[in-house]
Amino acid sequence: MYGTDKYIGSLGRTVPKLVNKMDADFYEIDRVGNSLLEVTLEAVELDKVFDIEGNNKRLIYYPLHGYNNQQFQLFLDYSGAYRIMSNGLCMEYNELELAFMRETCRNDRNQLFDIETPAEYYDSDSRNSHFGKPFFAPPTPVERLLNEYGKYNPFRRLG
């Protein structure tokens, strides 16, 4: 989470939560088809992807099926952090539910995420050295789009 020492992780469970750095899950970001914005976010060690449970609100990990509730967008915020969006709504950590939920986008730090690569924080002997994949890296097409057309307006609702 942006500006904190908390990360997204599941500790082997279905529902991702806020965890410390050593318990963070590692993600691979893959573009959906030919889309410039839609991506899937795979928790590599679990072989499951981000999924909005029942296409409702709560984020879970689920095997890939490719429906809309597994398609997300990453948008660069003016702060330098990222928003993880699904169907025009932003992912936000809900402390009462102890889960990430899909909520209306607003200017709130609970909806902002840092993206880090493991090389910055782990040496070659770490648990992620065999993956050869980023912990959480932005997809190149989104970066290109942002560079060409300017930064994402966090107050504009998409979809």
PDB file of C-alpha atoms in Angstrom:
ATOM      1  CA  MET A   1       0.000   0.000   0.000  1.00  0.00           C
ATOM      2  CA  TYR A   2       1.208   3.450  -0.864  1.00  0.00           C
ATOM      3  CA  GLY A   3       3.121   5.188   1.913  1.00  0.00           C
ATOM      4  CA  THR A   4       3.065   2.185   4.271  1.00  0.00           C
ATOM      5  CA  ASP A   5       5.187  -0.886   4.946  1.00  0.00           C
ATOM      6  CA  LYS A   6       2.251  -3.181   4.109  1.00  0.00           C
ATOM      7  CA  TYR A   7       1.903  -5.385   1.041  1.00  0.00           C
ATOM      8  CA  ILE A   8      -0.721  -7.564  -0.616  1.00  0.00           C
ATOM      9  CA  GLY A   9      -0.462 -11.206   0.420  1.00  0.00           C
ATOM     10  CA  SER A  10      -2.665 -14.157   1.239  1.00  0.00           C
ATOM     11  CA  LEU A  11      -0.531 -16.398   3.460  1.00  0.00           C
ATOM     12  CA  GLY A  12      -1.837 -19.268   1.299  1.00  0.00           C
ATOM     13  CA  ARG A  13      -5.498 -18.309   1.707  1.00  0.00           C
ATOM     14  CA  THR A  14      -8.084 -17.309  -0.891  1.00  0.00           C
ATOM     15  CA  VAL A  15      -8.610 -13.735   0.349  1.00  0.00           C
ATOM     16  CA  PRO A  16      -5.616 -11.360   0.022  1.00  0.00           C
ATOM     17  CA  LYS A  17      -4.918  -9.109   3.000  1.00  0.00           C
ATOM     18  CA  LEU A  18      -2.345  -6.569   4.141  1.00  0.00           C
ATOM     19  CA  VAL A  19       0.851  -8.358   5.173  1.00  0.00           C
ATOM     20  CA  ASN A  20       4.487  -7.527   5.909  1.00  0.00           C
ATOM     21  CA  LYS A  21       7.107  -7.571   3.138  1.00  0.00           C
ATOM     22  CA  MET A  22       8.308 -11.140   3.755  1.00  0.00           C
ATOM     23  CA  ASP A  23       4.746 -12.491   3.427  1.00  0.00           C
ATOM     24  CA  ALA A  24       3.927 -10.512   0.272  1.00  0.00           C
ATOM     25  CA  ASP A  25       2.775 -12.428  -2.785  1.00  0.00           C
ATOM     26  CA  PHE A  26       4.646 -12.030  -6.074  1.00  0.00           C
ATOM     27  CA  TYR A  27       2.630 -11.077  -9.139  1.00  0.00           C
ATOM     28  CA  GLU A  28       2.895 -11.451 -12.863  1.00  0.00           C
ATOM     29  CA  ILE A  29       0.947  -8.919 -14.892  1.00  0.00           C
ATOM     30  CA  ASP A  30      -0.352 -10.142 -18.245  1.00  0.00           C
ATOM     31  CA  ARG A  31      -2.221  -8.194 -20.875  1.00  0.00           C
ATOM     32  CA  VAL A  32      -5.719  -9.492 -21.721  1.00  0.00           C
ATOM     33  CA  GLY A  33      -5.791 -10.257 -25.451  1.00  0.00           C
ATOM     34  CA  ASN A  34      -4.959  -7.173 -27.519  1.00  0.00           C
ATOM     35  CA  SER A  35      -6.208  -4.738 -24.881  1.00  0.00           C
ATOM     36  CA  LEU A  36      -3.990  -1.780 -24.066  1.00  0.00           C
ATOM     37  CA  LEU A  37      -5.455  -1.388 -20.573  1.00  0.00           C
ATOM     38  CA  GLU A  38      -6.936  -4.689 -19.357  1.00  0.00           C
ATOM     39  CA  VAL A  39      -4.578  -6.965 -17.423  1.00  0.00           C
ATOM     40  CA  THR A  40      -4.729 -10.033 -15.223  1.00  0.00           C
ATOM     41  CA  LEU A  41      -2.744 -10.051 -11.982  1.00  0.00           C
ATOM     42  CA  GLU A  42      -1.470 -13.535 -11.144  1.00  0.00           C
ATOM     43  CA  ALA A  43      -0.223 -14.485  -7.691  1.00  0.00           C
ATOM     44  CA  VAL A  44       2.646 -16.567  -9.067  1.00  0.00           C
ATOM     45  CA  GLU A  45       3.216 -18.906  -6.120  1.00  0.00           C
ATOM     46  CA  LEU A  46      -0.509 -19.741  -5.936  1.00  0.00           C
ATOM     47  CA  ASP A  47      -1.120 -20.011  -9.708  1.00  0.00           C
ATOM     48  CA  LYS A  48      -4.305 -17.959  -9.192  1.00  0.00           C
ATOM     49  CA  VAL A  49      -5.332 -14.481 -10.300  1.00  0.00           C
ATOM     50  CA  PHE A  50      -7.075 -11.447  -8.809  1.00  0.00           C
ATOM     51  CA  ASP A  51     -10.817 -12.069  -9.051  1.00  0.00           C
ATOM     52  CA  ILE A  52     -13.779 -10.018  -7.856  1.00  0.00           C
ATOM     53  CA  GLU A  53     -15.816 -12.652  -6.041  1.00  0.00           C
ATOM     54  CA  GLY A  54     -19.121 -13.167  -7.865  1.00  0.00           C
ATOM     55  CA  ASN A  55     -18.383  -9.915  -9.781  1.00  0.00           C
ATOM     56  CA  ASN A  56     -19.527  -8.114  -6.624  1.00  0.00           C
ATOM     57  CA  LYS A  57     -16.987  -6.293  -4.379  1.00  0.00           C
ATOM     58  CA  ARG A  58     -14.484  -8.512  -2.541  1.00  0.00           C
ATOM     59  CA  LEU A  59     -11.111  -9.386  -4.071  1.00  0.00           C
ATOM     60  CA  ILE A  60     -10.122 -13.056  -3.923  1.00  0.00           C
ATOM     61  CA  TYR A  61      -7.614 -15.332  -5.659  1.00  0.00           C
ATOM     62  CA  TYR A  62      -9.210 -17.754  -8.109  1.00  0.00           C
ATOM     63  CA  PRO A  63      -8.040 -19.943 -11.007  1.00  0.00           C
ATOM     64  CA  LEU A  64      -7.931 -18.054 -14.301  1.00  0.00           C
ATOM     65  CA  HIS A  65     -11.146 -18.181 -16.360  1.00  0.00           C
ATOM     66  CA  GLY A  66     -10.782 -14.832 -18.149  1.00  0.00           C
ATOM     67  CA  TYR A  67     -14.174 -13.262 -17.421  1.00  0.00           C
ATOM     68  CA  ASN A  68     -14.571  -9.533 -16.703  1.00  0.00           C
ATOM     69  CA  ASN A  69     -14.250  -9.991 -12.941  1.00  0.00           C
ATOM     70  CA  GLN A  70     -10.608 -11.045 -13.487  1.00  0.00           C
ATOM     71  CA  GLN A  71      -9.712  -8.079 -15.698  1.00  0.00           C
ATOM     72  CA  PHE A  72      -8.115  -5.036 -14.086  1.00  0.00           C
ATOM     73  CA  GLN A  73      -6.523  -1.763 -15.083  1.00  0.00           C
ATOM     74  CA  LEU A  74      -3.500  -0.070 -13.524  1.00  0.00           C
ATOM     75  CA  PHE A  75      -3.533   3.724 -13.618  1.00  0.00           C
ATOM     76  CA  LEU A  76      -0.751   6.026 -12.566  1.00  0.00           C
ATOM     77  CA  ASP A  77      -1.985   8.579 -10.043  1.00  0.00           C
ATOM     78  CA  TYR A  78      -0.628  12.128  -9.871  1.00  0.00           C
ATOM     79  CA  SER A  79       1.087  11.089  -6.595  1.00  0.00           C
ATOM     80  CA  GLY A  80       3.263   8.546  -8.427  1.00  0.00           C
ATOM     81  CA  ALA A  81       1.338   5.611  -6.949  1.00  0.00           C
ATOM     82  CA  TYR A  82      -1.005   3.309  -8.878  1.00  0.00           C
ATOM     83  CA  ARG A  83      -4.719   2.632  -8.714  1.00  0.00           C
ATOM     84  CA  ILE A  84      -5.913  -0.918  -9.341  1.00  0.00           C
ATOM     85  CA  MET A  85      -9.278  -0.607 -11.050  1.00  0.00           C
ATOM     86  CA  SER A  86     -12.021  -3.000 -12.096  1.00  0.00           C
ATOM     87  CA  ASN A  87     -15.109  -1.938 -14.071  1.00  0.00           C
ATOM     88  CA  GLY A  88     -14.549   1.735 -13.244  1.00  0.00           C
ATOM     89  CA  LEU A  89     -14.144   1.115  -9.493  1.00  0.00           C
ATOM     90  CA  CYS A  90     -10.969   1.220  -7.390  1.00  0.00           C
ATOM     91  CA  MET A  91      -9.528  -1.474  -5.149  1.00  0.00           C
ATOM     92  CA  GLU A  92      -9.412  -0.366  -1.529  1.00  0.00           C
ATOM     93  CA  TYR A  93      -8.412  -2.148   1.663  1.00  0.00           C
ATOM     94  CA  ASN A  94     -11.367  -2.360   4.056  1.00  0.00           C
ATOM     95  CA  GLU A  95     -10.076  -2.713   7.616  1.00  0.00           C
ATOM     96  CA  LEU A  96     -13.456  -3.860   8.984  1.00  0.00           C
ATOM     97  CA  GLU A  97     -13.751  -6.671   6.418  1.00  0.00           C
ATOM     98  CA  LEU A  98      -9.983  -7.412   6.466  1.00  0.00           C
ATOM     99  CA  ALA A  99     -10.175  -7.617   2.679  1.00  0.00           C
ATOM    100  CA  PHE A 100      -9.654  -5.598  -0.477  1.00  0.00           C
ATOM    101  CA  MET A 101     -12.955  -4.349  -1.863  1.00  0.00           C
ATOM    102  CA  ARG A 102     -14.028  -2.694  -5.114  1.00  0.00           C
ATOM    103  CA  GLU A 103     -15.256   0.809  -4.213  1.00  0.00           C
ATOM    104  CA  THR A 104     -16.049   4.147  -5.842  1.00  0.00           C
ATOM    105  CA  CYS A 105     -12.793   5.911  -6.744  1.00  0.00           C
ATOM    106  CA  ARG A 106     -11.895   8.899  -4.602  1.00  0.00           C
ATOM    107  CA  ASN A 107      -8.837  10.779  -3.429  1.00  0.00           C
ATOM    108  CA  ASP A 108      -7.949   8.269  -0.675  1.00  0.00           C
ATOM    109  CA  ARG A 109      -4.573   6.717   0.208  1.00  0.00           C
ATOM    110  CA  ASN A 110      -6.311   3.355   0.820  1.00  0.00           C
ATOM    111  CA  GLN A 111      -6.805   3.192  -2.959  1.00  0.00           C
ATOM    112  CA  LEU A 112      -3.156   3.810  -3.868  1.00  0.00           C
ATOM    113  CA  PHE A 113      -0.477   1.158  -4.369  1.00  0.00           C
ATOM    114  CA  ASP A 114       3.279   1.198  -4.883  1.00  0.00           C
ATOM    115  CA  ILE A 115       4.724  -1.164  -7.457  1.00  0.00           C
ATOM    116  CA  GLU A 116       8.105  -2.655  -6.581  1.00  0.00           C
ATOM    117  CA  THR A 117      10.481  -5.094  -8.205  1.00  0.00           C
ATOM    118  CA  PRO A 118      12.064  -7.785  -6.032  1.00  0.00           C
ATOM    119  CA  ALA A 119      15.602  -6.911  -7.092  1.00  0.00           C
ATOM    120  CA  GLU A 120      15.285  -3.678  -5.133  1.00  0.00           C
ATOM    121  CA  TYR A 121      14.520  -5.506  -1.891  1.00  0.00           C
ATOM    122  CA  TYR A 122      15.757  -9.099  -2.090  1.00  0.00           C
ATOM    123  CA  ASP A 123      19.153 -10.551  -2.885  1.00  0.00           C
ATOM    124  CA  SER A 124      19.761 -13.410  -5.318  1.00  0.00           C
ATOM    125  CA  ASP A 125      19.368 -15.999  -2.541  1.00  0.00           C
ATOM    126  CA  SER A 126      15.817 -14.913  -1.741  1.00  0.00           C
ATOM    127  CA  ARG A 127      12.656 -16.928  -2.200  1.00  0.00           C
ATOM    128  CA  ASN A 128      11.789 -15.158  -5.453  1.00  0.00           C
ATOM    129  CA  SER A 129      15.096 -15.697  -7.263  1.00  0.00           C
ATOM    130  CA  HIS A 130      13.747 -18.679  -9.234  1.00  0.00           C
ATOM    131  CA  PHE A 131      10.799 -16.753 -10.668  1.00  0.00           C
ATOM    132  CA  GLY A 132      12.711 -14.225 -12.738  1.00  0.00           C
ATOM    133  CA  LYS A 133       9.531 -12.124 -12.704  1.00  0.00           C
ATOM    134  CA  PRO A 134       8.660  -8.751 -11.194  1.00  0.00           C
ATOM    135  CA  PHE A 135       6.923  -8.540  -7.831  1.00  0.00           C
ATOM    136  CA  PHE A 136       4.432  -6.059  -9.225  1.00  0.00           C
ATOM    137  CA  ALA A 137       5.423  -4.198 -12.380  1.00  0.00           C
ATOM    138  CA  PRO A 138       3.304  -1.956 -14.587  1.00  0.00           C
ATOM    139  CA  PRO A 139       2.419  -3.306 -18.026  1.00  0.00           C
ATOM    140  CA  THR A 140       4.334  -1.537 -20.771  1.00  0.00           C
ATOM    141  CA  PRO A 141       1.232  -0.635 -22.881  1.00  0.00           C
ATOM    142  CA  VAL A 142      -0.282   1.287 -19.955  1.00  0.00           C
ATOM    143  CA  GLU A 143       2.951   3.191 -19.397  1.00  0.00           C
ATOM    144  CA  ARG A 144       3.099   4.063 -23.088  1.00  0.00           C
ATOM    145  CA  LEU A 145      -0.488   5.289 -23.053  1.00  0.00           C
ATOM    146  CA  LEU A 146       0.116   7.390 -19.952  1.00  0.00           C
ATOM    147  CA  ASN A 147       3.258   8.906 -21.456  1.00  0.00           C
ATOM    148  CA  GLU A 148       1.448   9.765 -24.705  1.00  0.00           C
ATOM    149  CA  TYR A 149      -1.774  11.125 -23.242  1.00  0.00           C
ATOM    150  CA  GLY A 150      -0.805  12.423 -19.807  1.00  0.00           C
ATOM    151  CA  LYS A 151      -1.518  11.212 -16.307  1.00  0.00           C
ATOM    152  CA  TYR A 152      -4.705   9.527 -15.180  1.00  0.00           C
ATOM    153  CA  ASN A 153      -7.204  11.889 -13.599  1.00  0.00           C
ATOM    154  CA  PRO A 154      -8.058  10.210 -10.264  1.00  0.00           C
ATOM    155  CA  PHE A 155     -11.415  11.947 -10.107  1.00  0.00           C
ATOM    156  CA  ARG A 156     -12.661  10.836 -13.515  1.00  0.00           C
ATOM    157  CA  ARG A 157     -14.693   7.662 -13.381  1.00  0.00           C
ATOM    158  CA  LEU A 158     -13.989   5.213 -16.178  1.00  0.00           C
ATOM    159  CA  GLY A 159     -16.348   2.697 -17.729  1.00  0.00           C
TER     160      GLY A 159
END
